[in-house]
XYZ file of C-alpha atoms in Angstrom:
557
model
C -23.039 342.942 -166.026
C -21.990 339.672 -164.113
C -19.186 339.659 -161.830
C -16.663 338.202 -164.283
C -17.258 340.297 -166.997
C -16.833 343.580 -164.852
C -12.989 341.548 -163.692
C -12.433 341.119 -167.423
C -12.567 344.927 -167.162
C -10.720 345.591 -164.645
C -7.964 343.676 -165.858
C -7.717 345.674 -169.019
C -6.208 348.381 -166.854
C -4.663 347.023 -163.332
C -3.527 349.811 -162.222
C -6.724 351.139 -161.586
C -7.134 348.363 -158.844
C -4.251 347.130 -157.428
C -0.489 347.272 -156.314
C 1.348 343.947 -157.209
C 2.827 343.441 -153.807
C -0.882 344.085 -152.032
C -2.854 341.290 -153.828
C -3.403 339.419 -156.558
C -5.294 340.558 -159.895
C -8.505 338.624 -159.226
C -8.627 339.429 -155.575
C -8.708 343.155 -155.920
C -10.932 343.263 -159.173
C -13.069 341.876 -156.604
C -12.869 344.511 -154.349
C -12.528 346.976 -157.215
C -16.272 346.181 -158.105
C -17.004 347.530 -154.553
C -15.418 350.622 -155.741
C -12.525 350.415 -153.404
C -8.933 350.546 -154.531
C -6.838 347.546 -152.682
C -4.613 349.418 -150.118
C -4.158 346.246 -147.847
C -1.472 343.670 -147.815
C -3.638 340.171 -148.630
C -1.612 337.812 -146.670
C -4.317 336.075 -144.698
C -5.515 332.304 -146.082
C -9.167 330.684 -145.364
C -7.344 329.057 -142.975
C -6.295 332.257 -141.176
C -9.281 334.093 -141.042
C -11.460 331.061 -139.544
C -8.138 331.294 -137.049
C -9.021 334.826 -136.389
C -12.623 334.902 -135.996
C -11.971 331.740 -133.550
C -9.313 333.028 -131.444
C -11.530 336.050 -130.755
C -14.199 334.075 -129.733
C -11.883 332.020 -127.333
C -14.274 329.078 -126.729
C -13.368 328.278 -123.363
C -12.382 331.932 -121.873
C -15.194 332.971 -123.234
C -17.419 329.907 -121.034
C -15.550 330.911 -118.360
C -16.592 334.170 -118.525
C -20.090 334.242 -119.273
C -21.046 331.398 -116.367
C -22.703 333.919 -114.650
C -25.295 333.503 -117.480
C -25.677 330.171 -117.647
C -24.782 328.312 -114.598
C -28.151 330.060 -112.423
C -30.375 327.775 -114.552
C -28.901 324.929 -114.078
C -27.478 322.200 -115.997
C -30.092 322.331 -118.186
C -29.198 326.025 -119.155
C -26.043 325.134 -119.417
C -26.115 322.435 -121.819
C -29.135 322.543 -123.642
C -29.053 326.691 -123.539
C -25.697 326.523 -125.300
C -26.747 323.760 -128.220
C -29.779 325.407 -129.253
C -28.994 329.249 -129.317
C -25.862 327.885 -131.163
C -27.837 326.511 -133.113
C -29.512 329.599 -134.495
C -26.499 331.828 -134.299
C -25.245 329.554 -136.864
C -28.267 330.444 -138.670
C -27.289 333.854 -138.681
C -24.110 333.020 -139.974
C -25.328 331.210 -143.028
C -27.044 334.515 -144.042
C -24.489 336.953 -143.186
C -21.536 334.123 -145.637
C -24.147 334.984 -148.305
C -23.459 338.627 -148.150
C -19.705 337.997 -147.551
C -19.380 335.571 -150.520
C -20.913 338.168 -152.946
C -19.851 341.375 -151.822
C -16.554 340.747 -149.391
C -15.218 344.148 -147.985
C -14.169 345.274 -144.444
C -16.671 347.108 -143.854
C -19.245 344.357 -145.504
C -21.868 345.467 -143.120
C -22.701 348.954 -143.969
C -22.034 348.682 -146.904
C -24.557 346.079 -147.743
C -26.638 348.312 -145.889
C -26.311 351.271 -147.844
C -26.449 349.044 -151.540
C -29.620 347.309 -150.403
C -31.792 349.849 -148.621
C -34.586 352.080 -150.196
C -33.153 355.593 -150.854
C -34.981 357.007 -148.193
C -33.137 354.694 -145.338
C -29.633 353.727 -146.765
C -27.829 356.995 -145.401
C -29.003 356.921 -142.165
C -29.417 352.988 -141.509
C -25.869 352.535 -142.867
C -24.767 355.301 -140.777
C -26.133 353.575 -138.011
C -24.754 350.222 -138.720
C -21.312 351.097 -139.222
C -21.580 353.265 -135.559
C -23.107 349.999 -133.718
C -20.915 347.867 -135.265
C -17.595 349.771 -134.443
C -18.663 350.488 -131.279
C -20.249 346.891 -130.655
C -16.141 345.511 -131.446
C -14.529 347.927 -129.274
C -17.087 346.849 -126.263
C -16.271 343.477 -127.393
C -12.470 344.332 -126.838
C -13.308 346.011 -123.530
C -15.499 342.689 -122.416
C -12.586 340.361 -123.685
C -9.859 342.445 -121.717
C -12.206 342.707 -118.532
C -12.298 339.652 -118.823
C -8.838 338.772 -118.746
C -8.090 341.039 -115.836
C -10.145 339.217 -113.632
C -8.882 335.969 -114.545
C -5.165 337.196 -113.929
C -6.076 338.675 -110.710
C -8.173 335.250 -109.561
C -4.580 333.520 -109.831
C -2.759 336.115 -107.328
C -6.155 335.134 -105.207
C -5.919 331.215 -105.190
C -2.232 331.684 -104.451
C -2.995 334.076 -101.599
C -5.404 331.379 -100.740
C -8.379 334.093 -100.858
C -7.053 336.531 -98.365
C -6.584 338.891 -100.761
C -9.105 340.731 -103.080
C -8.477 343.212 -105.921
C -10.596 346.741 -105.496
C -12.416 348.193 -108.637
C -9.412 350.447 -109.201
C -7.082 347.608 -109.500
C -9.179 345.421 -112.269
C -9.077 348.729 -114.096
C -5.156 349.410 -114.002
C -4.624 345.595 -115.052
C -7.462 345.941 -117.258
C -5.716 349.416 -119.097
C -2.390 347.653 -119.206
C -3.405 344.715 -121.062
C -5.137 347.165 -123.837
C -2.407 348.965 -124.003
C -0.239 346.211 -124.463
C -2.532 345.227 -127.551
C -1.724 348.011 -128.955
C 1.405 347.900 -129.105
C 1.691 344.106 -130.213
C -0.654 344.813 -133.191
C 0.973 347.730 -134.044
C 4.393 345.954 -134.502
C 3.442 342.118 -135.218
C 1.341 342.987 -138.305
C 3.232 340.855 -140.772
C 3.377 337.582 -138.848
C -0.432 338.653 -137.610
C -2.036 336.179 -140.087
C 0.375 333.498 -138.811
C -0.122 334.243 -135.329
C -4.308 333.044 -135.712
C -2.906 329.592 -136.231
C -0.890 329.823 -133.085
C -4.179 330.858 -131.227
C -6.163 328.245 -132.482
C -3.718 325.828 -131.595
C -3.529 327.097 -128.262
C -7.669 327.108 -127.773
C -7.319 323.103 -128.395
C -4.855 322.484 -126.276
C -6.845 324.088 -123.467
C -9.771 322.839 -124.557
C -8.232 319.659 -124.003
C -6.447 319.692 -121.215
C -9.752 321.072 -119.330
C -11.608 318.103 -120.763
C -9.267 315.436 -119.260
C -8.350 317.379 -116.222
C -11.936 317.877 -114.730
C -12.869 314.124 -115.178
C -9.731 312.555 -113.764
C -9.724 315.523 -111.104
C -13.337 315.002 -109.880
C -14.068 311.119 -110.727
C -14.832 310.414 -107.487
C -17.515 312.638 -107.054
C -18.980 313.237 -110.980
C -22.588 314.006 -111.910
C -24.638 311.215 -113.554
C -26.464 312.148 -116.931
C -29.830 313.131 -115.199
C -28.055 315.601 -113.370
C -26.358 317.002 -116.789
C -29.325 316.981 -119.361
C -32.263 316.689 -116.980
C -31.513 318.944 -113.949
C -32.638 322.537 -113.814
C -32.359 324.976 -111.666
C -33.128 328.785 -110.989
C -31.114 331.027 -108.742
C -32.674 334.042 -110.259
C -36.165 335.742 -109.050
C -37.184 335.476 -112.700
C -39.894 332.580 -113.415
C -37.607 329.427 -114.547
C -38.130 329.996 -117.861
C -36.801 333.100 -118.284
C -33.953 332.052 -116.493
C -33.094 329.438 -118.974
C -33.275 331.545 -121.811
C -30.928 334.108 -119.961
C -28.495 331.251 -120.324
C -27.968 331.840 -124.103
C -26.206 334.883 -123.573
C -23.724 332.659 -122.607
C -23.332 331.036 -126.323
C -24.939 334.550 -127.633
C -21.814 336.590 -126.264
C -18.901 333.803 -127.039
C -20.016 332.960 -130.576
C -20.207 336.426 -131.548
C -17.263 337.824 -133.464
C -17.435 335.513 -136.767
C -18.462 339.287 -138.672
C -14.211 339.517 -138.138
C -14.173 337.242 -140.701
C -15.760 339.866 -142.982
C -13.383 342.737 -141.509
C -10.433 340.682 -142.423
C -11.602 340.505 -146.024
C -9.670 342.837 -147.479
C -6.638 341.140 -146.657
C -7.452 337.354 -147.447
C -6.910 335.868 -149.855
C -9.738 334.717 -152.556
C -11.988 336.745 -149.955
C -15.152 335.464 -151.471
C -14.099 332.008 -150.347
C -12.534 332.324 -147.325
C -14.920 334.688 -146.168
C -17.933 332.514 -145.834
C -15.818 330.140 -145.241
C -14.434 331.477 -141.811
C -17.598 332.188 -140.712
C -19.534 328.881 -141.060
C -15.862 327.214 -139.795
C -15.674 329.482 -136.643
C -19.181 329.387 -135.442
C -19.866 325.824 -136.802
C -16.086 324.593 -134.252
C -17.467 326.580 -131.292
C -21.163 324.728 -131.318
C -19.862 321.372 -131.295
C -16.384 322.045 -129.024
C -18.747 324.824 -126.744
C -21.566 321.378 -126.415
C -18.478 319.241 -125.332
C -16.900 321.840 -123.142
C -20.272 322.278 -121.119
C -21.097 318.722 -120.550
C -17.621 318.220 -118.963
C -18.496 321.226 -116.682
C -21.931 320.376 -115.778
C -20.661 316.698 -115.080
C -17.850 317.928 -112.800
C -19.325 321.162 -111.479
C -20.342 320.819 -107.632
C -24.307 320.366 -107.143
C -23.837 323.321 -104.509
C -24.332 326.260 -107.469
C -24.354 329.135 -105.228
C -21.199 328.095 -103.976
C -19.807 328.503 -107.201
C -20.910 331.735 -108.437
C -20.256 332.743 -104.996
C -16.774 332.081 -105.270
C -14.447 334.096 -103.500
C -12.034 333.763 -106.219
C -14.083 335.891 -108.316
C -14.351 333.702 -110.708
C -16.545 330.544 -111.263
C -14.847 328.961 -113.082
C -11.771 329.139 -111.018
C -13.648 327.759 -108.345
C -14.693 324.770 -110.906
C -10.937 323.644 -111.232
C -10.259 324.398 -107.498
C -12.605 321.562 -106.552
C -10.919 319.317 -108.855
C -7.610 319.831 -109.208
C -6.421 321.724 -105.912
C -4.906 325.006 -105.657
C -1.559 324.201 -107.918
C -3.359 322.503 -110.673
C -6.253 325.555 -110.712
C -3.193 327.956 -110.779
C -1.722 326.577 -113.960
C -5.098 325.962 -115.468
C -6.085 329.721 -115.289
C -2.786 330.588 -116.120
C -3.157 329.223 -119.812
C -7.241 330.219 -119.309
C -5.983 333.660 -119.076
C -3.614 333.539 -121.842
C -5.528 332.442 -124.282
C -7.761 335.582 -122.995
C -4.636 337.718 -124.046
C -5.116 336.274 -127.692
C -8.777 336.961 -127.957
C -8.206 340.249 -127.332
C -5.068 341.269 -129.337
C -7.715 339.671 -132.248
C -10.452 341.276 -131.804
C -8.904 344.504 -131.798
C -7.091 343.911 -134.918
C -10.509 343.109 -136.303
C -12.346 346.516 -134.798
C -9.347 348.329 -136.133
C -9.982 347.362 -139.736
C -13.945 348.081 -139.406
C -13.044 351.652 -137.937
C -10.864 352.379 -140.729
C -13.155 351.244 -143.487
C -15.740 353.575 -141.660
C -13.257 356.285 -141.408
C -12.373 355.719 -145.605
C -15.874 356.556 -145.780
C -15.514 359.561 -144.076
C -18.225 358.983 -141.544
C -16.084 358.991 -137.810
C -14.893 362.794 -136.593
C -11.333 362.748 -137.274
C -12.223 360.513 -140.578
C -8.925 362.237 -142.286
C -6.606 361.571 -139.532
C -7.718 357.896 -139.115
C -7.998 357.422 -142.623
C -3.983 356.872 -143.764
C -2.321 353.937 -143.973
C 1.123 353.049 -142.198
C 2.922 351.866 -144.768
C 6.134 351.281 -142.788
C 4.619 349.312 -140.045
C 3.152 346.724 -142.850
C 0.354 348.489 -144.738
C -1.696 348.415 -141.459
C -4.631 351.487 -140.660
C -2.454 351.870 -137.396
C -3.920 355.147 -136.356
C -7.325 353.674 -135.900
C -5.724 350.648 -134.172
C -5.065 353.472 -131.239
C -8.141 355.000 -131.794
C -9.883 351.650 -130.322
C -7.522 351.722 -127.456
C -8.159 355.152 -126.701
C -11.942 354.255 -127.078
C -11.434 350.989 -125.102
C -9.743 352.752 -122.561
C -12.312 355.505 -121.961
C -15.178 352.233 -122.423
C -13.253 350.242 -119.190
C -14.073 352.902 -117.147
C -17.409 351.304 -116.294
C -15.539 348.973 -114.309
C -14.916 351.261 -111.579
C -18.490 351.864 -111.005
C -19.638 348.526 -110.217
C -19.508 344.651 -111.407
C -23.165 345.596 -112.569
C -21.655 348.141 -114.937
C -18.817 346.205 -115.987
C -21.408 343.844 -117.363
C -22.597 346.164 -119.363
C -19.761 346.491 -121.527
C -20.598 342.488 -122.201
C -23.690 343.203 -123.346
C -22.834 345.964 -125.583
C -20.843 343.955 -127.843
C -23.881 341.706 -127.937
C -27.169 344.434 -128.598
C -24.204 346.535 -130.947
C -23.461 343.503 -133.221
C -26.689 342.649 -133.016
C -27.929 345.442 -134.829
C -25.076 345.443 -137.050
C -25.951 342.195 -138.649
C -29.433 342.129 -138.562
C -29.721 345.206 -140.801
C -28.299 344.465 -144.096
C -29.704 341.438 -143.499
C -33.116 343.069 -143.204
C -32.750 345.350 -146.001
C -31.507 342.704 -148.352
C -34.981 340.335 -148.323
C -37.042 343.778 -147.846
C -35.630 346.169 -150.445
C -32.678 344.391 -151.987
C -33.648 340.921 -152.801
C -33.711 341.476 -156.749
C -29.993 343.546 -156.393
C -28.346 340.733 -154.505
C -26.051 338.609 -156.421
C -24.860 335.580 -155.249
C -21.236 334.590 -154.747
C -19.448 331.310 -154.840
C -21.100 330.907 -151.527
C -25.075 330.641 -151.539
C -27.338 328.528 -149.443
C -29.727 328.578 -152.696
C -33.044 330.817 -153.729
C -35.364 328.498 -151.773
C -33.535 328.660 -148.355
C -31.768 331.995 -148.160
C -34.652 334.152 -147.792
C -36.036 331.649 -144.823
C -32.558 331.633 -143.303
C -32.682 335.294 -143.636
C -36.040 335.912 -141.615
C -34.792 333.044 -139.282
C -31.962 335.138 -138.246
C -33.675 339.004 -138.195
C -35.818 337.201 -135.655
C -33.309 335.754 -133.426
C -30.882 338.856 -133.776
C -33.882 340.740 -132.324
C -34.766 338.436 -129.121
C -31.006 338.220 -128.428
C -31.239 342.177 -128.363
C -34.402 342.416 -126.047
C -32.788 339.490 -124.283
C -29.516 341.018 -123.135
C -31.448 344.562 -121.993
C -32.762 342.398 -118.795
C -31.252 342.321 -115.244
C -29.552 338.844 -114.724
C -30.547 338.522 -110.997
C -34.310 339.374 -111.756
C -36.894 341.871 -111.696
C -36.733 344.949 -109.600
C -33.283 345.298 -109.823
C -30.968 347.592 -107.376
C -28.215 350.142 -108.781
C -25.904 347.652 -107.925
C -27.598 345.059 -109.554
C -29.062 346.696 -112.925
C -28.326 346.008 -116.615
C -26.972 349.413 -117.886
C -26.845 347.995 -121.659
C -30.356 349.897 -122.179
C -28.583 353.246 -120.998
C -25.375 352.126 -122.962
C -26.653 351.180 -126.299
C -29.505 354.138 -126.455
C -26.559 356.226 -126.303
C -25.106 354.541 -128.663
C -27.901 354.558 -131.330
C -29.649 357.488 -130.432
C -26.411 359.323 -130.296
C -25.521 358.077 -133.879
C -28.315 358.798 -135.360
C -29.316 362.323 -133.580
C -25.460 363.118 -135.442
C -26.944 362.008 -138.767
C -29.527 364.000 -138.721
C -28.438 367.067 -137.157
C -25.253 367.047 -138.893
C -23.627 364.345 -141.209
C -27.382 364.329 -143.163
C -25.324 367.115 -145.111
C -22.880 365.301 -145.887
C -22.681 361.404 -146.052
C -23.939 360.018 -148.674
C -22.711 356.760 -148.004
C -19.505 354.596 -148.858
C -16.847 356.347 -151.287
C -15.372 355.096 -154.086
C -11.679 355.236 -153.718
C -10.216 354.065 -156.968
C -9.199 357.330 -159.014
C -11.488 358.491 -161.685
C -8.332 359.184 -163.928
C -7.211 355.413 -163.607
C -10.596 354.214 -165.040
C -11.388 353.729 -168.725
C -15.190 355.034 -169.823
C -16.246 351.019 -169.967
C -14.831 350.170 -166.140
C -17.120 353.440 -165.682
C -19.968 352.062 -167.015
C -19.563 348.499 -165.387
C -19.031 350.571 -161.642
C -22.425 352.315 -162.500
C -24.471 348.574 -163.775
C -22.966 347.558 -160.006
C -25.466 350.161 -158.654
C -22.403 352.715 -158.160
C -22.066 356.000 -160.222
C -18.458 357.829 -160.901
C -18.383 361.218 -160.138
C -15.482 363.409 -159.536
C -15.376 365.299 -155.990
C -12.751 367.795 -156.152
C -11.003 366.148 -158.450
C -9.565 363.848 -156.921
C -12.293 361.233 -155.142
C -15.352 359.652 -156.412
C -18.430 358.494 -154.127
C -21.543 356.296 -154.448
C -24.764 356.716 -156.521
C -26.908 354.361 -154.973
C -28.622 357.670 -154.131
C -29.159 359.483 -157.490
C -30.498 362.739 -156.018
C -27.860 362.825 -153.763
C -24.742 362.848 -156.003
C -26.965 365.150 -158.447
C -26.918 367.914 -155.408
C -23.184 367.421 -154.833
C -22.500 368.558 -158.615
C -24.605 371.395 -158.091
């Protein structure tokens, strides 16, 4: 049955699907073909959740960041490294809007998981997807907020002219207060929330801008000629100069890597299977062209003497960029704003990691899932218990940055290998074992291209996991010096799936249908089950998937 005539359906009983004051009728017969009941306010336009999926990445906070990557190799890793990995994560994001167009829910990527695997991989795989993915958001909240913690404390060190410096236990206390502080702000500011994503992105451009003026005028008598930008590379790793250049793309890998928010958010957005795709294409598409500008302007401006820079003794390169154009007062107010837009990335991305926890939790795959699972209705239909959940989590993930920088880095990384493997799956199991289920939504790059675009994408998701295991100094690293992603993320993943099969094999069968059974008349049964669902009643009160035949036939036993 095609997607309109299941909504003709739906509509013949509406209170099967929706609450008036959530979302419209179309938007949650929508969802309602997912087998989910709309329990979500939908007050997020296109507009909005492009703003959200950009203000996470925060384009230049998210540069400054990652410069570590990207300024050893030179200009040429710089500027080049950032067009052309941007280049195929925007690949990647063309296949993931043609999931998001046709099937938009928050948690989009295990579910697609679970509807296009075989039957003898969609449990587990989509058990493993949903883990990585959750836990590849909250690293990205820890990164973002590690982030900003160093950037806060680099201003107290320019205006201390360097005399002071911040001990391990100190990044961590600002570090814990600024998560904390997210919590609280998305736990209250939920109704102007969508609102607030326009504020961020205007507040990204007017960085953005000021940083592209300010550098020029600030260094003009001493700026880089277009050799030196495009032509010049450079290796202050031990790996072969190569390899160093294509460590630079973690750089763009790491910043343009939260557009799957846009697919988080889709349960309260408006015409989701628009604005989904939408947000995605917009947010990655803004940061490849801005991000290309942005890096020219620093590799134009940026002192030949590289060492110097990631040397800095303001901890920060790109604190030491400014400082050699602008002077101490100009740097000062520059990282200022550099840090608050940090502040907005992560307040973002945890709204985001919140909304993918609780879809996982609806599911009933996290311990806890029936604590985590409510929603607050008087703090503005938000999943607020989960939103502390991925502070607790956060808080417990920051830790590493007490060990050593080395460590801290790690928590980069595993936002990059987590997400990774989050949206490479369904990806993977669409073109493998799903192709003939998948149908297309308003949003399709077309039968000839999508599968190519597909493989395209698998393969890159892939090298950018490999690619972010390696030590960023070189080869034989030290423990103060080593990548602990590997040890991170195989905890991660084996962890997740030594659960599955040890325990929640028994159990999870995969997403759950949450409209009532009662509420559905025997044709909106029959149009669930031609979506590759099947209605059952568990304890008469829930109904779960079918993609799995066997599977509900042993629960009825």
């Amino acid at each position: 049955m095609s997607s309109s005539g299941f909504s003709k359906l739906v509509d013949r009983k509406p209170s099967a699907v929706s609450a008036p004051e959530l979302a419209s009728e179309d938007d949650a017969a929508v969802l309602a073909k997912l087998g989910y009941k709309q329990e979500l306010r939908r007050s997020f336009s296109m507009l909005e959740v492009f703003g959200i999926a950009f203000s996470i990445m925060g384009l230049l906070p998210s540069i400054a960041s990652t410069l570590a990557y990207s300024i050893p190799a030179g200009p040429v890793g710089m500027v080049w490294g950032w067009f052309l990995a941007s280049g195929f994560i925007f690949i990647v994001g063309l296949a993931m809007a043609d999931l998001g167009s046709a099937m938009p829910t928050s948690g989009g990527l295990y579910w697609w998981t679970h509807f296009f695997s075989s039957s003898a991989t969609r449990n587990p795989l989509s058990f493993l997807v949903g883990y990585s993915n959750s836990l590849g958001l909250v690293g990205g909240l820890c990164s973002i907020d590690y982030g900003f913690s160093l950037m806060f404390l680099s201003v107290i060190v320019i205006a201390r002219d360097g005399s002071w410096t911040p001990s391990n236990g100190v990044i961590y206390a600002t570090f814990l207060g600024c998560v904390l502080c997210h919590g609280i702000l998305a736990s209250v500011m939920s109704k102007i929330m969508g609102k607030l994503q326009t504020v961020f992105v205007v507040t990204n451009f007017i960085l953005i801008a000021t940083t592209i003026i300010a550098l020029p005028i600030g260094a003009r008598n001493r700026r880089n000629d277009g050799h030196y930008i495009f032509a010049q590379p450079e290796n202050l790793t031990t790996w072969p100069i190569g390899w160093a250049f294509m460590l630079s793309w973690l750089s763009p890998i790491w910043t343009i890597g939260s557009f799957d928010s846009c697919v988080h958010m889709s349960e309260e957005c408006v015409n989701a299977t628009k604005a989904v795709p939408a947000g995605i294409l917009m947010s990655i598409g803004s940061c490849w062209v801005f991000g290309f500008i942005i890096v020219i302007v620093l590799a134009a401006t940026i002192t030949p003497d590289l060492e110097s820079i990631t040397g800095s003794n303001f901890g920060q390169p790109m604190a030491q960029i400014y400082f050699d154009a602008v002077g101490k007062h100009g740097t000062i107010g520059l990282m200022s704003l550099l840090f608050i837009v940090q502040f907005m990335m992560g307040l973002s991305i945890l709204v985001a990691a919140s909304r993918q926890t609780w879809a996982f939790s609806r599911d009933g795959a996290l311990p806890l899932s029936s604590f985590f699972r409510p929603i607050s209705q008087r703090f503005g239909y938000i999943p607020l218990r989960t939103i502390w959940g991925c502070v607790f989590m956060a808080a417990i993930l920051g830790l590493f940055s007490l060990i050593a920088p080395a460590a801290a880095q790690a928590l980069f990384s595993l936002s990059i290998a987590g997400n990774n493997i989050a949206w490479g799956t369904p990806i993977f199991a669409r073109v493998v074992w799903g192709q003939r289920k998948f149908k297309p939504g308003p949003f399709y790059t077309g039968d000839r291209l999508s599968v190519p675009i597909a493989w395209t994408a698998i393969a890159f998701l892939v090298f950018g996991i490999v690619l972010c295991m390696f030590p960023a100094e070189g080869p034989n690293p030290t423990p103060q010096s080593m990548n602990y992603t590997v040890v991170v993320n195989m905890a991660v993943w084996g962890g997740a799936l030594a659960y599955y099969y040890i325990d929640a094999r028994k159990w999870f069968t995969g997403p759950k249908i949450t409209i009532a059974a009662a509420d559905l008349t025997e044709e909106q049964q029959v149009a669930i089950r031609e979506e590759g669902l099947d209605v059952k009643t568990v304890q008469g009160q829930e109904i779960t998937t079918g993609n799995d035949v066997e599977s509900t036939r042993r629960q009825s036993q």
